[in-house]
Amino acid sequence: MESAMEYRNRRRGRYFALDELRGLVFISMVLYHGMWDLVYMFGHEIAWYEGTAGYVWQQSICWCFILLSGFCWAFGRNKYRHAGLVFGAGFLVTLVTCLFLPEDRVVFGVLTFLGTAAFLTSYRGTWGGGSVPRMEVSSVGQRRIVWHSAFGH
C-alpha cells in the first residue's frame, strides 16, 4: 500500500530526477560556499579553488540553477509568490553582504536574477499575450508539455 506522500507526489506528476538534481546542485553550492568561507574569510590558501577549477565549479552551480529554474517554471503553481520569495531572498543576500561584508557585497546575484526572470516570465505568460507551457497528463498517464495561449486562442 502506498503512503499518503507517495500518492500525493504521484498525483502531482513530480519528476523525481529534477528534484534529485536540484538536491545535488544545492549540496554542491553549500560545499562551494563552505570552501569560499575557508579561503576568503579564514585565510586558508587553496590553490585549486582560487584557480580555474574553482571558477568552473562556481559557474556549473550557477548555470545548473538557472537552467533548472527555467525548465521547472512550467510545472510550478503560484508563480508570483515563488518569484517574490526568490527575489526577496536575493535582496536579503544583498542587504546582509552590504552591511557585514561591504568589500565582498553581492549585488544582483543568482537569486535576484532568478526572481526577476520569474517575475518577467510570469508577466509575459499571463498578461503579455505570450504562450505559456502547461503540463498535461493523458488518460494513460503519459506526461507532455503543451503550449496554451494566455488568452485561450
PDB file of C-alpha atoms in Angstrom:
ATOM      1  CA  MET A   1       0.000   0.000   0.000  1.00  0.00           C
ATOM      2  CA  GLU A   2       1.394   3.404  -0.956  1.00  0.00           C
ATOM      3  CA  SER A   3       1.834   6.129   1.612  1.00  0.00           C
ATOM      4  CA  ALA A   4      -0.030   9.437   1.534  1.00  0.00           C
ATOM      5  CA  MET A   5       3.125  11.245   0.363  1.00  0.00           C
ATOM      6  CA  GLU A   6       3.696   8.761  -2.471  1.00  0.00           C
ATOM      7  CA  TYR A   7       0.074   9.193  -3.553  1.00  0.00           C
ATOM      8  CA  ARG A   8       0.301  12.996  -3.426  1.00  0.00           C
ATOM      9  CA  ASN A   9       3.562  13.022  -5.411  1.00  0.00           C
ATOM     10  CA  ARG A  10       2.129  10.627  -7.990  1.00  0.00           C
ATOM     11  CA  ARG A  11      -0.969  12.797  -8.349  1.00  0.00           C
ATOM     12  CA  ARG A  12       1.142  15.932  -8.792  1.00  0.00           C
ATOM     13  CA  GLY A  13       3.178  14.310 -11.552  1.00  0.00           C
ATOM     14  CA  ARG A  14       6.550  15.098  -9.993  1.00  0.00           C
ATOM     15  CA  TYR A  15       9.759  14.490 -11.869  1.00  0.00           C
ATOM     16  CA  PHE A  16      11.938  12.981  -9.175  1.00  0.00           C
ATOM     17  CA  ALA A  17      15.075  13.242 -11.332  1.00  0.00           C
ATOM     18  CA  LEU A  18      14.687  17.035 -11.292  1.00  0.00           C
ATOM     19  CA  ASP A  19      14.268  17.025  -7.508  1.00  0.00           C
ATOM     20  CA  GLU A  20      17.385  14.877  -7.162  1.00  0.00           C
ATOM     21  CA  LEU A  21      19.388  17.096  -9.497  1.00  0.00           C
ATOM     22  CA  ARG A  22      18.276  20.195  -7.569  1.00  0.00           C
ATOM     23  CA  GLY A  23      19.365  18.495  -4.345  1.00  0.00           C
ATOM     24  CA  LEU A  24      22.784  17.629  -5.758  1.00  0.00           C
ATOM     25  CA  VAL A  25      23.310  21.164  -7.054  1.00  0.00           C
ATOM     26  CA  PHE A  26      22.225  22.547  -3.677  1.00  0.00           C
ATOM     27  CA  ILE A  27      24.745  20.319  -1.857  1.00  0.00           C
ATOM     28  CA  SER A  28      27.427  21.410  -4.318  1.00  0.00           C
ATOM     29  CA  MET A  29      26.532  25.058  -3.623  1.00  0.00           C
ATOM     30  CA  VAL A  30      26.794  24.544   0.139  1.00  0.00           C
ATOM     31  CA  LEU A  31      30.206  22.884  -0.283  1.00  0.00           C
ATOM     32  CA  TYR A  32      31.372  25.650  -2.628  1.00  0.00           C
ATOM     33  CA  HIS A  33      30.370  28.362  -0.154  1.00  0.00           C
ATOM     34  CA  GLY A  34      31.990  26.429   2.684  1.00  0.00           C
ATOM     35  CA  MET A  35      35.221  26.465   0.676  1.00  0.00           C
ATOM     36  CA  TRP A  36      34.724  30.186  -0.037  1.00  0.00           C
ATOM     37  CA  ASP A  37      34.494  30.819   3.696  1.00  0.00           C
ATOM     38  CA  LEU A  38      37.686  28.832   4.339  1.00  0.00           C
ATOM     39  CA  VAL A  39      39.619  30.697   1.638  1.00  0.00           C
ATOM     40  CA  TYR A  40      38.319  34.252   1.854  1.00  0.00           C
ATOM     41  CA  MET A  41      37.078  34.596   5.430  1.00  0.00           C
ATOM     42  CA  PHE A  42      39.525  32.378   7.312  1.00  0.00           C
ATOM     43  CA  GLY A  43      42.577  32.894   5.073  1.00  0.00           C
ATOM     44  CA  HIS A  44      43.354  29.303   4.057  1.00  0.00           C
ATOM     45  CA  GLU A  45      45.243  29.161   0.773  1.00  0.00           C
ATOM     46  CA  ILE A  46      43.767  26.504  -1.505  1.00  0.00           C
ATOM     47  CA  ALA A  47      45.332  26.938  -4.941  1.00  0.00           C
ATOM     48  CA  TRP A  48      42.923  24.818  -6.965  1.00  0.00           C
ATOM     49  CA  TYR A  49      39.929  26.663  -5.528  1.00  0.00           C
ATOM     50  CA  GLU A  50      41.332  30.074  -6.440  1.00  0.00           C
ATOM     51  CA  GLY A  51      42.122  28.917  -9.981  1.00  0.00           C
ATOM     52  CA  THR A  52      40.238  27.581 -12.963  1.00  0.00           C
ATOM     53  CA  ALA A  53      38.801  24.568 -11.125  1.00  0.00           C
ATOM     54  CA  GLY A  54      37.089  26.771  -8.537  1.00  0.00           C
ATOM     55  CA  TYR A  55      35.746  29.063 -11.234  1.00  0.00           C
ATOM     56  CA  VAL A  56      34.354  26.139 -13.255  1.00  0.00           C
ATOM     57  CA  TRP A  57      32.769  24.719 -10.086  1.00  0.00           C
ATOM     58  CA  GLN A  58      31.136  28.080  -9.313  1.00  0.00           C
ATOM     59  CA  GLN A  59      29.858  28.523 -12.864  1.00  0.00           C
ATOM     60  CA  SER A  60      28.494  24.962 -13.043  1.00  0.00           C
ATOM     61  CA  ILE A  61      26.420  25.599  -9.917  1.00  0.00           C
ATOM     62  CA  CYS A  62      25.159  28.923 -11.241  1.00  0.00           C
ATOM     63  CA  TRP A  63      24.199  27.587 -14.674  1.00  0.00           C
ATOM     64  CA  CYS A  64      22.587  24.458 -13.252  1.00  0.00           C
ATOM     65  CA  PHE A  65      20.345  26.577 -11.026  1.00  0.00           C
ATOM     66  CA  ILE A  66      19.456  28.891 -13.906  1.00  0.00           C
ATOM     67  CA  LEU A  67      18.663  26.035 -16.307  1.00  0.00           C
ATOM     68  CA  LEU A  68      16.725  24.026 -13.719  1.00  0.00           C
ATOM     69  CA  SER A  69      14.728  27.083 -12.707  1.00  0.00           C
ATOM     70  CA  GLY A  70      13.838  27.843 -16.303  1.00  0.00           C
ATOM     71  CA  PHE A  71      12.941  24.254 -17.084  1.00  0.00           C
ATOM     72  CA  CYS A  72      10.825  23.787 -13.957  1.00  0.00           C
ATOM     73  CA  TRP A  73       8.986  27.112 -14.314  1.00  0.00           C
ATOM     74  CA  ALA A  74       6.321  25.453 -16.468  1.00  0.00           C
ATOM     75  CA  PHE A  75       5.478  22.963 -13.727  1.00  0.00           C
ATOM     76  CA  GLY A  76       5.029  25.440 -10.896  1.00  0.00           C
ATOM     77  CA  ARG A  77       1.970  26.976  -9.330  1.00  0.00           C
ATOM     78  CA  ASN A  78       1.802  30.340  -7.561  1.00  0.00           C
ATOM     79  CA  LYS A  79       4.438  31.781  -9.856  1.00  0.00           C
ATOM     80  CA  TYR A  80       4.263  35.312  -8.434  1.00  0.00           C
ATOM     81  CA  ARG A  81       4.638  34.026  -4.883  1.00  0.00           C
ATOM     82  CA  HIS A  82       7.634  31.929  -5.904  1.00  0.00           C
ATOM     83  CA  ALA A  83       9.192  34.850  -7.810  1.00  0.00           C
ATOM     84  CA  GLY A  84       8.687  37.120  -4.798  1.00  0.00           C
ATOM     85  CA  LEU A  85      10.281  34.648  -2.395  1.00  0.00           C
ATOM     86  CA  VAL A  86      13.312  34.098  -4.610  1.00  0.00           C
ATOM     87  CA  PHE A  87      13.725  37.809  -5.340  1.00  0.00           C
ATOM     88  CA  GLY A  88      13.304  38.579  -1.630  1.00  0.00           C
ATOM     89  CA  ALA A  89      15.983  36.040  -0.720  1.00  0.00           C
ATOM     90  CA  GLY A  90      18.304  37.662  -3.268  1.00  0.00           C
ATOM     91  CA  PHE A  91      17.570  41.102  -1.828  1.00  0.00           C
ATOM     92  CA  LEU A  92      18.279  39.761   1.672  1.00  0.00           C
ATOM     93  CA  VAL A  93      21.660  38.418   0.490  1.00  0.00           C
ATOM     94  CA  THR A  94      22.434  41.853  -0.977  1.00  0.00           C
ATOM     95  CA  LEU A  95      21.396  43.607   2.234  1.00  0.00           C
ATOM     96  CA  VAL A  96      23.389  41.292   4.522  1.00  0.00           C
ATOM     97  CA  THR A  97      26.529  41.397   2.387  1.00  0.00           C
ATOM     98  CA  CYS A  98      26.349  45.199   2.091  1.00  0.00           C
ATOM     99  CA  LEU A  99      26.086  45.517   5.875  1.00  0.00           C
ATOM    100  CA  PHE A 100      28.550  42.830   7.005  1.00  0.00           C
ATOM    101  CA  LEU A 101      30.859  42.252   4.010  1.00  0.00           C
ATOM    102  CA  PRO A 102      30.901  45.560   2.126  1.00  0.00           C
ATOM    103  CA  GLU A 103      34.153  44.639   0.349  1.00  0.00           C
ATOM    104  CA  ASP A 104      32.558  41.396  -0.963  1.00  0.00           C
ATOM    105  CA  ARG A 105      28.965  42.554  -1.362  1.00  0.00           C
ATOM    106  CA  VAL A 106      26.640  40.664  -3.691  1.00  0.00           C
ATOM    107  CA  VAL A 107      24.537  42.926  -5.896  1.00  0.00           C
ATOM    108  CA  PHE A 108      22.074  41.253  -8.267  1.00  0.00           C
ATOM    109  CA  GLY A 109      23.274  37.722  -7.592  1.00  0.00           C
ATOM    110  CA  VAL A 110      21.796  34.478  -8.865  1.00  0.00           C
ATOM    111  CA  LEU A 111      18.748  34.595  -6.580  1.00  0.00           C
ATOM    112  CA  THR A 112      17.903  38.157  -7.605  1.00  0.00           C
ATOM    113  CA  PHE A 113      18.345  37.165 -11.247  1.00  0.00           C
ATOM    114  CA  LEU A 114      16.092  34.104 -10.877  1.00  0.00           C
ATOM    115  CA  GLY A 115      13.410  36.124  -9.071  1.00  0.00           C
ATOM    116  CA  THR A 116      13.493  38.848 -11.720  1.00  0.00           C
ATOM    117  CA  ALA A 117      13.350  36.280 -14.526  1.00  0.00           C
ATOM    118  CA  ALA A 118      10.397  34.556 -12.842  1.00  0.00           C
ATOM    119  CA  PHE A 119       8.515  37.867 -12.500  1.00  0.00           C
ATOM    120  CA  LEU A 120       9.152  38.787 -16.121  1.00  0.00           C
ATOM    121  CA  THR A 121       8.260  35.331 -17.406  1.00  0.00           C
ATOM    122  CA  SER A 122       5.081  35.226 -15.311  1.00  0.00           C
ATOM    123  CA  TYR A 123       4.074  38.642 -16.593  1.00  0.00           C
ATOM    124  CA  ARG A 124       4.711  37.615 -20.180  1.00  0.00           C
ATOM    125  CA  GLY A 125       2.687  34.452 -19.700  1.00  0.00           C
ATOM    126  CA  THR A 126      -0.364  35.982 -18.056  1.00  0.00           C
ATOM    127  CA  TRP A 127      -0.813  39.499 -19.433  1.00  0.00           C
ATOM    128  CA  GLY A 128       1.779  39.879 -22.135  1.00  0.00           C
ATOM    129  CA  GLY A 129      -0.081  37.807 -24.708  1.00  0.00           C
ATOM    130  CA  GLY A 130       2.554  35.100 -24.884  1.00  0.00           C
ATOM    131  CA  SER A 131       2.036  31.387 -24.836  1.00  0.00           C
ATOM    132  CA  VAL A 132       2.653  29.584 -21.586  1.00  0.00           C
ATOM    133  CA  PRO A 133       3.692  25.976 -21.182  1.00  0.00           C
ATOM    134  CA  ARG A 134       1.410  23.713 -19.192  1.00  0.00           C
ATOM    135  CA  MET A 135       1.930  20.106 -18.209  1.00  0.00           C
ATOM    136  CA  GLU A 136      -0.873  17.748 -19.150  1.00  0.00           C
ATOM    137  CA  VAL A 137      -1.264  14.119 -18.190  1.00  0.00           C
ATOM    138  CA  SER A 138      -3.062  11.925 -20.707  1.00  0.00           C
ATOM    139  CA  SER A 139      -5.516   9.202 -19.782  1.00  0.00           C
ATOM    140  CA  VAL A 140      -2.734   6.601 -19.982  1.00  0.00           C
ATOM    141  CA  GLY A 141      -0.522   8.613 -17.625  1.00  0.00           C
ATOM    142  CA  GLN A 142       1.935   9.997 -20.171  1.00  0.00           C
ATOM    143  CA  ARG A 143       3.161  13.483 -19.394  1.00  0.00           C
ATOM    144  CA  ARG A 144       3.683  16.093 -22.058  1.00  0.00           C
ATOM    145  CA  ILE A 145       4.198  19.807 -22.180  1.00  0.00           C
ATOM    146  CA  VAL A 146       1.825  21.747 -24.421  1.00  0.00           C
ATOM    147  CA  TRP A 147       1.685  25.452 -25.168  1.00  0.00           C
ATOM    148  CA  HIS A 148      -1.501  27.378 -24.432  1.00  0.00           C
ATOM    149  CA  SER A 149      -2.145  30.967 -25.348  1.00  0.00           C
ATOM    150  CA  ALA A 150      -2.554  33.232 -22.345  1.00  0.00           C
ATOM    151  CA  PHE A 151      -5.883  34.397 -23.807  1.00  0.00           C
ATOM    152  CA  GLY A 152      -7.214  30.960 -24.753  1.00  0.00           C
ATOM    153  CA  HIS A 153      -6.542  31.201 -28.509  1.00  0.00           C
TER     154      HIS A 153
END
